[in-house]
């Protein structure tokens, strides 16, 4: 791994972590656990389309682990990791199907996958299938948030490519 | 490469179907409070208290003794018992926080459903 890449991924991880921590301080938009904007995923999606899967995976992993540490909730690590892994796998599959103008599509669909991963983790932890009653409402909220973060990521990729 | 319109249709399908399920969940009438009567750990009867219209009394026979219960709309209490301490009678009306327990008869009555029982929560 060359120094340029280490520096770039380090900076992007720091940006993602900062966005994540700032978002934690915002008041909740919807009084439901697990419903949030997920603005830090802008960085993951942008990195995936600009630098490729290995860099995006590195940034995502660093952000999830350090985000749980700084967020002060290590239980959240399980849910974040499960959601992150599932959504990352889906984005990897979708990457070849999407044009640069369709990045937001990938974000919407992976947001839904993220919620599914979180609920699968919650199901594994609590051993109650009742957690899946949250799936529809979380998917609706997640897809709306995913559209927003996806559009942001698309704008970021668009502007950085022009330079 | 799919066209953007195709992607929008796929997204809309998922979004609308999940939205429909949400709506159905929200509009479905919530089940009322339910009393669960257990003897020696086994459920002998569950009563939907919201379905009760008038006050009625009935007895629960256990191998150790008999309890007389009074049931009305959204309420339940032990009216009489042939146990020595009658703690179950003194407990009064059934509430979500405290189940009615008759230890000599190994009888437990607790409120389940909304307002009772441990709430499921996900973080």
mmCIF file with all atom_site columns, N, CA, C and O in Angstrom, chain B residues 1 8 34 50 105:
data_model
loop_
_atom_site.group_PDB
_atom_site.id
_atom_site.type_symbol
_atom_site.label_atom_id
_atom_site.label_alt_id
_atom_site.label_comp_id
_atom_site.label_asym_id
_atom_site.label_entity_id
_atom_site.label_seq_id
_atom_site.pdbx_PDB_ins_code
_atom_site.Cartn_x
_atom_site.Cartn_y
_atom_site.Cartn_z
_atom_site.occupancy
_atom_site.B_iso_or_equiv
_atom_site.pdbx_formal_charge
_atom_site.auth_seq_id
_atom_site.auth_comp_id
_atom_site.auth_asym_id
_atom_site.auth_atom_id
_atom_site.pdbx_PDB_model_num
ATOM 1  N N  . UNK B 1 1   ? -26.194 -2.531  -17.681 1.00 0.00 ? 1   UNK B N  1
ATOM 2  C CA . UNK B 1 1   ? -26.627 -1.192  -17.279 1.00 0.00 ? 1   UNK B CA 1
ATOM 3  C C  . UNK B 1 1   ? -28.143 -1.051  -17.461 1.00 0.00 ? 1   UNK B C  1
ATOM 4  O O  . UNK B 1 1   ? -28.644 -1.122  -18.585 1.00 0.00 ? 1   UNK B O  1
ATOM 5  N N  . UNK B 1 8   ? -35.848 3.259   -10.834 1.00 0.00 ? 8   UNK B N  1
ATOM 6  C CA . UNK B 1 8   ? -36.875 3.985   -10.070 1.00 0.00 ? 8   UNK B CA 1
ATOM 7  C C  . UNK B 1 8   ? -38.080 3.085   -9.829  1.00 0.00 ? 8   UNK B C  1
ATOM 8  O O  . UNK B 1 8   ? -38.651 3.072   -8.733  1.00 0.00 ? 8   UNK B O  1
ATOM 9  N N  . UNK B 1 34  ? -54.597 -8.426  28.171  1.00 0.00 ? 34  UNK B N  1
ATOM 10 C CA . UNK B 1 34  ? -54.977 -9.815  28.328  1.00 0.00 ? 34  UNK B CA 1
ATOM 11 C C  . UNK B 1 34  ? -54.410 -10.334 29.646  1.00 0.00 ? 34  UNK B C  1
ATOM 12 O O  . UNK B 1 34  ? -53.252 -10.077 29.961  1.00 0.00 ? 34  UNK B O  1
ATOM 13 N N  . UNK B 1 50  ? -60.314 -6.680  27.367  1.00 0.00 ? 50  UNK B N  1
ATOM 14 C CA . UNK B 1 50  ? -61.028 -5.618  26.649  1.00 0.00 ? 50  UNK B CA 1
ATOM 15 C C  . UNK B 1 50  ? -62.326 -6.136  26.045  1.00 0.00 ? 50  UNK B C  1
ATOM 16 O O  . UNK B 1 50  ? -63.212 -5.364  25.700  1.00 0.00 ? 50  UNK B O  1
ATOM 17 N N  . UNK B 1 105 ? -51.352 -21.749 46.420  1.00 0.00 ? 105 UNK B N  1
ATOM 18 C CA . UNK B 1 105 ? -52.039 -22.466 45.334  1.00 0.00 ? 105 UNK B CA 1
ATOM 19 C C  . UNK B 1 105 ? -51.227 -22.502 44.044  1.00 0.00 ? 105 UNK B C  1
ATOM 20 O O  . UNK B 1 105 ? -51.700 -22.995 43.027  1.00 0.00 ? 105 UNK B O  1
#
